[in-house]
Short mmCIF file of C-alpha atoms and ligand atoms in Angstrom, two decimals:
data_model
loop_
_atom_site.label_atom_id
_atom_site.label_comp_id
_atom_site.label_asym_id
_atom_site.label_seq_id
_atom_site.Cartn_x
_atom_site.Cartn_y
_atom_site.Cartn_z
CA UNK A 745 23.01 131.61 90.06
CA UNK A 746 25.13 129.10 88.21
CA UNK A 747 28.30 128.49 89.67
CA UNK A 748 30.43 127.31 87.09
CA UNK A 749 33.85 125.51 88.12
CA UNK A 750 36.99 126.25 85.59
CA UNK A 751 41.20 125.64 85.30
CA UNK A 752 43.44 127.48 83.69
CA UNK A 753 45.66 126.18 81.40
CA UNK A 754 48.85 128.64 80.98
CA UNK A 755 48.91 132.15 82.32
CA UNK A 756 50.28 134.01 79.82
CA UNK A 757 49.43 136.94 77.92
CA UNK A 758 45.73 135.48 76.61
CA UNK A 759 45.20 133.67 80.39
CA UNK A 760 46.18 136.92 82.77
CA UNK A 761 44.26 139.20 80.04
CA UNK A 762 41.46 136.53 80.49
CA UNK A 763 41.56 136.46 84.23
CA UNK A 764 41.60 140.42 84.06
CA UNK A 765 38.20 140.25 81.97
CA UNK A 766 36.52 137.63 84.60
CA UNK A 767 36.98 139.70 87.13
CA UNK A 768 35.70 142.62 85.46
CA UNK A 769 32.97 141.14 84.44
CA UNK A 770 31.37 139.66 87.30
CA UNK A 771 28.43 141.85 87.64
CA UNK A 772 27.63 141.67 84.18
CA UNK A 773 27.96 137.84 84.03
CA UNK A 774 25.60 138.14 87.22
CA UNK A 775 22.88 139.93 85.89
CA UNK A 776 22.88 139.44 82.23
CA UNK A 777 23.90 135.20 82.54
CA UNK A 778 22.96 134.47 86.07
CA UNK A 779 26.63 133.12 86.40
CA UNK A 780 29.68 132.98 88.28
CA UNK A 781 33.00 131.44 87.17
CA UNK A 782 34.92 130.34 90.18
CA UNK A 783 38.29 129.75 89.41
CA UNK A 784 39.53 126.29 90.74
CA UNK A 785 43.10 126.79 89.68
CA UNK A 786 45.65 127.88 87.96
CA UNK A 787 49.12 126.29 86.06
CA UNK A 788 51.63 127.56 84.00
CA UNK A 789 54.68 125.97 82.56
CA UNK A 790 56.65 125.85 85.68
CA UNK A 791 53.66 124.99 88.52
CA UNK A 792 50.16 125.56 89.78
CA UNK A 793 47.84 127.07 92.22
CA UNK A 794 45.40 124.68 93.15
CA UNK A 795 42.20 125.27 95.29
CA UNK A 796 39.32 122.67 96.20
CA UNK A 797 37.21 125.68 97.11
CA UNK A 798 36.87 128.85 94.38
CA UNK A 799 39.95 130.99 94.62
CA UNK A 800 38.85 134.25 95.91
CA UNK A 801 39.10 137.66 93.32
CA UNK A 802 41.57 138.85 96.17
CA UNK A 803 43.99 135.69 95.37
CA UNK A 804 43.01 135.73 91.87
CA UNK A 805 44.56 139.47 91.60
CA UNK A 806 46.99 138.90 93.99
CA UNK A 807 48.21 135.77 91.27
CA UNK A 808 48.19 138.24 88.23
CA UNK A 809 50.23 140.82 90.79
CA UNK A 810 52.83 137.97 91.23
CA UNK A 811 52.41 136.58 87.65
CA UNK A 812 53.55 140.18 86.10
CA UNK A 813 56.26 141.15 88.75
CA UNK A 814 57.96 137.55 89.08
CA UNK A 815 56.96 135.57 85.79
CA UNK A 816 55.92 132.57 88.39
CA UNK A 817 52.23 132.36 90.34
CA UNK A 818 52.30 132.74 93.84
CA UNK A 819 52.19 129.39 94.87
CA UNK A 820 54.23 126.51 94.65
CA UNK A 821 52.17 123.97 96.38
CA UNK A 822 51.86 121.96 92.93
CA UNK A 823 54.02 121.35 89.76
CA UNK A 824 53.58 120.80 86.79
CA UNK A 825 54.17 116.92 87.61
CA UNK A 826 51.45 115.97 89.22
CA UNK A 827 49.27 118.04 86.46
CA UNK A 828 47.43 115.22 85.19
CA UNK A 829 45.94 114.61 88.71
CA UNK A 830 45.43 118.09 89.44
CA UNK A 831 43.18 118.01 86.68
CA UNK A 832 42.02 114.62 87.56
CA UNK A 833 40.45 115.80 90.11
CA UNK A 834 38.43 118.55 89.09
CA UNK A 835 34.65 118.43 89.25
CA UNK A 836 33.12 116.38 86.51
CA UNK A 837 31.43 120.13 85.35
CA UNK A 838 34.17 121.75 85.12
CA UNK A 839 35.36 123.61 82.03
CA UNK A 840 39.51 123.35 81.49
CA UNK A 841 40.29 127.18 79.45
CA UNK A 842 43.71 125.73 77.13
CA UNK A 843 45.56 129.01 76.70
CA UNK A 844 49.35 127.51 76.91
CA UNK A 845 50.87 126.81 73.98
CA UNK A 846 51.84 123.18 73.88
CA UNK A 847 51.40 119.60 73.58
CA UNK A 848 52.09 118.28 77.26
CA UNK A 849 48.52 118.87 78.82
CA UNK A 850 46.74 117.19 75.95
CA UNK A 851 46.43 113.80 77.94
CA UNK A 852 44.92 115.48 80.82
CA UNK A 853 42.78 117.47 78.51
CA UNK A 854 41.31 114.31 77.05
CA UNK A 855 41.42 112.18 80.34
CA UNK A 856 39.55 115.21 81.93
CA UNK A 857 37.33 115.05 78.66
CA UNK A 858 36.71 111.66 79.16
CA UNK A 859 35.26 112.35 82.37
CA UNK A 860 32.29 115.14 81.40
CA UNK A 861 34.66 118.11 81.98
CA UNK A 862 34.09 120.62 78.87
CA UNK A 863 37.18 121.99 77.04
CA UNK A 864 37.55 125.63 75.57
CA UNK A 865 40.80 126.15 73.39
CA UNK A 866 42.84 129.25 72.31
CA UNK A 867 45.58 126.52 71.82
CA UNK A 868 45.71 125.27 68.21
CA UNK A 869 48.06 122.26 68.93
CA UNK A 870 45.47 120.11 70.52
CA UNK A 871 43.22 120.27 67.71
CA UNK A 872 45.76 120.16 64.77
CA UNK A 873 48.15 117.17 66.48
CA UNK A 874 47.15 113.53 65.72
CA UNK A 875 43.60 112.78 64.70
CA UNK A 876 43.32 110.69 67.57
CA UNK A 877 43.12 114.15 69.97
CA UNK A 878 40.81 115.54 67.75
CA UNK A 879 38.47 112.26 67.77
CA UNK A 880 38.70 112.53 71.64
CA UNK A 881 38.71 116.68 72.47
CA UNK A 882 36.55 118.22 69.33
CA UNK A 883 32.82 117.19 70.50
CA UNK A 884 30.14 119.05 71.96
CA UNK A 885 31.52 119.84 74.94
CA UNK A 886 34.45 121.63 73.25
CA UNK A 887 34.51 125.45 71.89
CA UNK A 888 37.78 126.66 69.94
CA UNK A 889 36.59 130.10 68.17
CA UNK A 890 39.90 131.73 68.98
CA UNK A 891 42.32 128.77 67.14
CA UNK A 892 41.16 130.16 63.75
CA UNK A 893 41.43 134.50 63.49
CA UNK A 894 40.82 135.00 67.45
CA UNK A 895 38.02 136.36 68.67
CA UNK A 896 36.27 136.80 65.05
CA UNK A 897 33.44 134.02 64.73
CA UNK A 898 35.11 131.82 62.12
CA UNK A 899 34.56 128.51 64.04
CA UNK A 900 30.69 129.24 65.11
CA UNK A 901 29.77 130.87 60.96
CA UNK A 902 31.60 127.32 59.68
CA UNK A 903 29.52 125.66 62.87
CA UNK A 904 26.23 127.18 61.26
CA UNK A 905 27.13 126.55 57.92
CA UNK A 906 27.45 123.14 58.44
CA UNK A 907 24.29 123.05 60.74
CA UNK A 908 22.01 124.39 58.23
CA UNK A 909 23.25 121.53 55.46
CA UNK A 910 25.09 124.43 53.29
CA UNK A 911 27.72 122.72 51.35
CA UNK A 912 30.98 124.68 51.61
CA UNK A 913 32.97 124.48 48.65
CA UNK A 914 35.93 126.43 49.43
CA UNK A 915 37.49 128.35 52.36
CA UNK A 916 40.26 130.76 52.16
CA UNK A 917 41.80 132.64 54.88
CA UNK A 918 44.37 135.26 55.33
CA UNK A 919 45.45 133.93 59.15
CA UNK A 920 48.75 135.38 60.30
CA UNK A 921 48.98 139.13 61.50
CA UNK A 922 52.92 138.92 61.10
CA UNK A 923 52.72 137.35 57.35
CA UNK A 924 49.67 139.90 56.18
CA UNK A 925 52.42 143.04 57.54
CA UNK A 926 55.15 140.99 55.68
CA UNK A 927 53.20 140.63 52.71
CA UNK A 928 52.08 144.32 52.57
CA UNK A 929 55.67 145.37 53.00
CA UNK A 930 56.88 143.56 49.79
CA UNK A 931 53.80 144.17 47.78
CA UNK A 932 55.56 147.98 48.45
CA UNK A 933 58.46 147.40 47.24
CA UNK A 934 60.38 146.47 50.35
CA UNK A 935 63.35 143.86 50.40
CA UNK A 936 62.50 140.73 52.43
CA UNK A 937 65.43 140.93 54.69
CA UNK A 938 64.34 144.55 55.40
CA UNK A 939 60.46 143.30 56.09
CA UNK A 940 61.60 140.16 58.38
CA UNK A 941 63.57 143.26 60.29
CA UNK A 942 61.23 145.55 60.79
CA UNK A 943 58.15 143.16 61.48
CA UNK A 944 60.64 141.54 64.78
CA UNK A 945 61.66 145.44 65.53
CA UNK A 946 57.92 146.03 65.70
CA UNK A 947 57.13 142.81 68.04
CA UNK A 948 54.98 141.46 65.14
CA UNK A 949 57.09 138.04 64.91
CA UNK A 950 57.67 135.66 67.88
CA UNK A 951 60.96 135.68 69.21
CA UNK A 952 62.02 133.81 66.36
CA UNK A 953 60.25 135.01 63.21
CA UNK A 954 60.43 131.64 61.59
CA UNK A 955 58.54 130.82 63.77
CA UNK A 956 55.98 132.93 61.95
CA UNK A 957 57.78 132.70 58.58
CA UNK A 958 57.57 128.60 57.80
CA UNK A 959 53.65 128.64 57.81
CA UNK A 960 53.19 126.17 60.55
CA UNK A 961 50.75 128.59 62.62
CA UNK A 962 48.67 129.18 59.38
CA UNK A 963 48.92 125.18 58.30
CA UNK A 964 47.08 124.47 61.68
CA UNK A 965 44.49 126.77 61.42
CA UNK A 966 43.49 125.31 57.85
CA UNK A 967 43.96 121.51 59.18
CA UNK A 968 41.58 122.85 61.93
CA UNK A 969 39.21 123.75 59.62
CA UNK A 970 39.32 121.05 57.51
CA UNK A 971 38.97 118.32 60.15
CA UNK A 972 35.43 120.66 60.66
CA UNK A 973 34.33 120.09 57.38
CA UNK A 974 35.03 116.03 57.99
CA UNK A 975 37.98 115.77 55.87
CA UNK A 976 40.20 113.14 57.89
CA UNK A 977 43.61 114.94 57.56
CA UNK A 978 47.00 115.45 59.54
CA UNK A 979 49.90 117.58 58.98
CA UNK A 980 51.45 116.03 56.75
CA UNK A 981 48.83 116.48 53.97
CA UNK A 982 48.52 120.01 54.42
CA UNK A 983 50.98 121.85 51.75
CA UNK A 984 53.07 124.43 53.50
CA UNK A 985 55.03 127.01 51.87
CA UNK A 986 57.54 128.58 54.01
CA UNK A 987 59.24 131.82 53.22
CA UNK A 988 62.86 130.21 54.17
CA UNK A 989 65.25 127.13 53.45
CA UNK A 990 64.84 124.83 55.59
CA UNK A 991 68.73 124.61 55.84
CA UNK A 992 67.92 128.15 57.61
CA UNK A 993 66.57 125.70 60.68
CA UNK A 994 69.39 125.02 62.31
CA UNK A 995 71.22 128.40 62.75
CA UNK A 996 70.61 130.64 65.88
CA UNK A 997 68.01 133.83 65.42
CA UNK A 998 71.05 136.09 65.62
CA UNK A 999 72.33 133.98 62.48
CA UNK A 1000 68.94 134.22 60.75
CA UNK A 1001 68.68 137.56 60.72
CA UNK A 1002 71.64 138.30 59.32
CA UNK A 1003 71.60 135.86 56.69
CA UNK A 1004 67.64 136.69 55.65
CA UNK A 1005 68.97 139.18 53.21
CA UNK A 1006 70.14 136.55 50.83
CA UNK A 1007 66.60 135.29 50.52
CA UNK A 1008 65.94 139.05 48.85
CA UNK A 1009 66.73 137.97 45.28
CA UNK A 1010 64.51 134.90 45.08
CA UNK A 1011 61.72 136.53 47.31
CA UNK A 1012 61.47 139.68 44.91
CA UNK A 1013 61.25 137.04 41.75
CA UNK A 1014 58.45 134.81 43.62
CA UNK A 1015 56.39 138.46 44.33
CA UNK A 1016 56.37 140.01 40.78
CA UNK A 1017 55.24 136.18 39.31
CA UNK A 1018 52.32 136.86 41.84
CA UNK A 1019 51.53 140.12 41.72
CA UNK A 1020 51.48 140.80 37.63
CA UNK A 1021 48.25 142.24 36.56
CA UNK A 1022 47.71 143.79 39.46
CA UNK A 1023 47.02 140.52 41.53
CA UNK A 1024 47.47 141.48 45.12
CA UNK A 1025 50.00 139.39 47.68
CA UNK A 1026 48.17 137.38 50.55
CA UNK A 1027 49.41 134.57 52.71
CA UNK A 1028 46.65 132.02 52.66
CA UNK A 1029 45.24 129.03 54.13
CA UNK A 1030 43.22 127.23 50.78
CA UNK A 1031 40.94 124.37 51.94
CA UNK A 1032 39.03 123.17 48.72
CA UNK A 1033 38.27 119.63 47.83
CA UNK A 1034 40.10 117.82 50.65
CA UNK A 1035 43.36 119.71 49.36
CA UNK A 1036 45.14 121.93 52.18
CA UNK A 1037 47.04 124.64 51.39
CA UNK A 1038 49.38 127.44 53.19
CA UNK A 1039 51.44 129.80 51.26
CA UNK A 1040 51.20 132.52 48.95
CA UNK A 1041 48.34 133.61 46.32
CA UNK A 1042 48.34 135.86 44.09
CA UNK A 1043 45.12 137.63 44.66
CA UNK A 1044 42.23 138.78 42.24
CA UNK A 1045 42.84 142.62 43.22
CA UNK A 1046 38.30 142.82 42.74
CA UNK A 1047 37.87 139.22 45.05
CA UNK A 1048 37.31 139.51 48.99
CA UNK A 1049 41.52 138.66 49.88
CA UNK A 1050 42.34 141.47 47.02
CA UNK A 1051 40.28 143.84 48.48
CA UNK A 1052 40.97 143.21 52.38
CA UNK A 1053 43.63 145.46 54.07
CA UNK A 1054 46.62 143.49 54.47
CA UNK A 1055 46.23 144.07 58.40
CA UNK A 1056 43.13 142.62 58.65
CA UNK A 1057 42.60 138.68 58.84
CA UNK A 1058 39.61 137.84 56.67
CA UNK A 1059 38.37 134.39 55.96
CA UNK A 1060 36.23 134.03 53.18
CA UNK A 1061 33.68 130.64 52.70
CA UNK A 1062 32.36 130.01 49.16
CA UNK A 1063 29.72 127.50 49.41
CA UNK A 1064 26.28 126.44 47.93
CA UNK A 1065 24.54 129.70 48.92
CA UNK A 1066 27.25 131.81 49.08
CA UNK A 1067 28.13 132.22 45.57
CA UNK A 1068 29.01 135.77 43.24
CA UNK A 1069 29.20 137.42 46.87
CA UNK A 1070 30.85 135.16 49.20
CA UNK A 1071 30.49 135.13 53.17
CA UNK A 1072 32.98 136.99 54.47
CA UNK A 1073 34.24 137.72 57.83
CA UNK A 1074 37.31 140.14 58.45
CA UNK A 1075 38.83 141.99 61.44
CA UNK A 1076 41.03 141.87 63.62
CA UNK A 1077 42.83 138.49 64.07
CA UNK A 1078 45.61 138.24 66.81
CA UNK A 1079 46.08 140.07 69.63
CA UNK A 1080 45.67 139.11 73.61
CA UNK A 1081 42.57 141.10 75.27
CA UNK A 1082 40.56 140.55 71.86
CA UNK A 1083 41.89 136.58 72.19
CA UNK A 1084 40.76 136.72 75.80
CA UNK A 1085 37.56 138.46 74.81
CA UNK A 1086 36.69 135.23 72.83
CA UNK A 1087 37.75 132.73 74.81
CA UNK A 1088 35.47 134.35 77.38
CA UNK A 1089 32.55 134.08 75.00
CA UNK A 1090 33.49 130.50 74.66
CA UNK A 1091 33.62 129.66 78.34
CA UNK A 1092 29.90 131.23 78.75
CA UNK A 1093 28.58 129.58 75.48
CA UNK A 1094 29.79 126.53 76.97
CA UNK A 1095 28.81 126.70 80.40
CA UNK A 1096 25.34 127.21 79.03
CA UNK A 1097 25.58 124.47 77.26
CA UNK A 1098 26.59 122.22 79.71
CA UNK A 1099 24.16 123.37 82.24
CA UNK A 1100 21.78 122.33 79.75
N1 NAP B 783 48.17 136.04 71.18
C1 NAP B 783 47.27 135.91 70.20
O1 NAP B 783 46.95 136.86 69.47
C2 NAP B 783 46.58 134.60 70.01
C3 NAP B 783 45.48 134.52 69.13
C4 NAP B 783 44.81 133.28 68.99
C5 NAP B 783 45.29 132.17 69.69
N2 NAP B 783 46.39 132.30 70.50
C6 NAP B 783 46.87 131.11 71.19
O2 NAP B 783 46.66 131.30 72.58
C7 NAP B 783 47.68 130.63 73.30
C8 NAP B 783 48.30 131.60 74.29
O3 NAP B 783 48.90 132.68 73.61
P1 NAP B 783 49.72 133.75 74.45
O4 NAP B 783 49.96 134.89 73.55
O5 NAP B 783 49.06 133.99 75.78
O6 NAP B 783 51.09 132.94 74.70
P2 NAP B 783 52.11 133.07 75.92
O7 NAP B 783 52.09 134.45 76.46
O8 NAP B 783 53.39 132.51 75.44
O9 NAP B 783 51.51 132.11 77.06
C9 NAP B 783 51.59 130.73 77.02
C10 NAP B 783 51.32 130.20 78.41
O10 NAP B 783 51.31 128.77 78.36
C11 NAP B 783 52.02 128.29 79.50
N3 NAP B 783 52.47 126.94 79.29
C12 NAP B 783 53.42 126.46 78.46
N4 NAP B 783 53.54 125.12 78.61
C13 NAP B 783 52.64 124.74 79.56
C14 NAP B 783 52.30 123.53 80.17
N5 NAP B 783 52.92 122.40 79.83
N6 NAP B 783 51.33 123.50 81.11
C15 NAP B 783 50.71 124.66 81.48
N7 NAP B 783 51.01 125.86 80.93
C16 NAP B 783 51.97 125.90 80.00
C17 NAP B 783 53.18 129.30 79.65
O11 NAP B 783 53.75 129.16 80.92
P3 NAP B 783 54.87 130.20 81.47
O12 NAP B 783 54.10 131.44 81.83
O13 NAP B 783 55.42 129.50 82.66
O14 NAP B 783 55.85 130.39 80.36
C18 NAP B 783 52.40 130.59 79.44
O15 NAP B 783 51.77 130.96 80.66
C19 NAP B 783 48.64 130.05 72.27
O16 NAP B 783 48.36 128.70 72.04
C20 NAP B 783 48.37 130.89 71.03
O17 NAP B 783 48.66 130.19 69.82
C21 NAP B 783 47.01 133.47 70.69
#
């Protein structure tokens, strides 16, 4: 039996639904990998649970208990302070699981990185901040399948792709579950304001939809891919079309809403340019030539984005082999358990790797 030592990195929806599926998975991860993940700790944003020995499944519900009820683990023995040691101090083997959504563990991620540990990330920012993090996190002992249309197996098809000397020419990806529902609601005929509404109402938008709405999410997951295919590229090159002013920044999301209805007129004038002839409405991540793109495309209503249901995320790679009928990949592309589901996948893929 393999004992394989991992962190957590945030505990929220993707790490508890993660945790859940460990624990339900033991015997299967017994007899099918010969493999146990013990669970050396645990931090969110506020603190951690820490353990030199495996935390037991008892302590590991009894966190997800306390996690749910309280918003805070049950332990306070460490902060978030002394993270960097915490994680210091982890076995050389260990495998750190990213699911927070931020920049402040990335030192520790590449310190620990530095030191053997192997990385698996549902969290884009690490991968899509300076190149310098990328240069030190994205190697071997790294897996990030879920940055990139969750669980579906974008990152390992570009992985083989690139393996097997195909030359990809062009990748294009519908990315964002809140933007495909926005797009099919104007594509029907529904005012923007009204769409923004009813995609929040519906929890499809982060707190703050423009959040959602200025691209950024979608920008990473093209830079990410990009950076795969060896172009050396930050943010800044990627073009990013928002759906708002960026005057719109600084009001509150109360403000926002209200005032998203006078984006209506220009919205409905940008969507019948697109959609003439038929051309469907997607909102796309282009990577072609070294040029990044996120924003909206008028879609060939007969190509694989045309076709695809505006709820599903597909990603679509044109390359040397892949020519009249492209390869295509499309699912489903957000969503927690199916998020935890492949960062699971990752964690064993990697532990196997690592064991050698
Ligand atoms: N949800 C999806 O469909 C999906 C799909 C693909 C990828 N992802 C990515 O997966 C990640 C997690 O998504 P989610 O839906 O689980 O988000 P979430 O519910 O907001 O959870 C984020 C977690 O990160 C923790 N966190 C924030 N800053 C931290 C820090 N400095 N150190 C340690 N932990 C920190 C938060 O702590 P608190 O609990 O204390 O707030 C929270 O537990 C994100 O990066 C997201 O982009 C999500």
């Amino acid at each position: 039996m393999h004992k394989q030592p991992i962190f957590f990195l945030g505990f929220g929806g993707v790490g508890r639904a993660l945790l859940k599926q460990i624990l339900d998975a033991r015997e299967l991860h017994r007899s099918r990998n010969g493999l146990k993940l013990d669970v050396l700790g645990i931090a969110d944003s506020a603190g951690a649970l820490v353990s030199e020995k495996p935390l037991t499944d008892a302590a590991l519900r009894k966190a997800l208990q306390t996690k749910i009820d309280t918003g805070r683990l049950p332990d306070k023995a460490a902060t978030n302070a002394n993270l960097r040691t915490t994680i210091a101090a982890l076995p050389k083997n260990a495998i750190i699981v990213d699911t927070s959504a931020s920049a402040a563990a990335v030192p520790a991620l590449i310190q620990a990185k530095r030191r053997g540990c192997g990385v698996v990330l549902a969290n884009k920012i690490p991968l899509a901040g300076d190149l310098a993090w990328w240069d030190a996190i994205a190697d071997e002992r790294a897996r990030w399948e879920t940055t990139c249309g969750s669980a579906m197996p974008v990152i390992s098809t570009l992985t083989t792709l690139l393996d097997s000397g195909d030359a990809v020419h062009r990748i294009e990806g519908t990315l964002s579950g809140t933007l495909g529902y926005v797009c099919s609601q104007l594509e029907a005929g529904v005012k923007f304001g009204d769409a923004v509404r009813d995609a929040k109402m519906r929890g499809y938008t982060e707190p703050d939809p423009r959040q959602d709405l200025g691209g950024l999410d979608v920008a990473r997951k093209a830079l990410i891919l990009a950076r795969m295919l060896g172009y050396r590229l930050e943010m800044k090159n990627v073009k990013v079309e928002s759906l708002y002013p960026k005057l719109m920044d600084k009001l509150s999301v109360e403000d926002f809403m209200r005032d998203v209805d006078s984006l209506n007129g220009p919205m409905a004038e940008r969507v019948a340019e697109l959609t003439t002839d038929g051309h469907k409405l997607r909102y796309a991540a282009v990577i072609e030539n070294g040029k990044l793109k996120a924003g909206f495309v008028g879609a060939d209503p007969n190509s694989k984005l045309g076709l695809s249901r505006t709820s599903d995320s597909v990603v679509v790679f044109h390359t040397r082999y892949f020519t009249d009928n492209p390869l295509t990949i499309s699912g489903r592309g957000a969503g927690q358990e199916v998020t935890a589901s492949g960062v699971l996948g990752d964690v064993v893929n990697l532990s196997r790797s690592m064991a050698g």
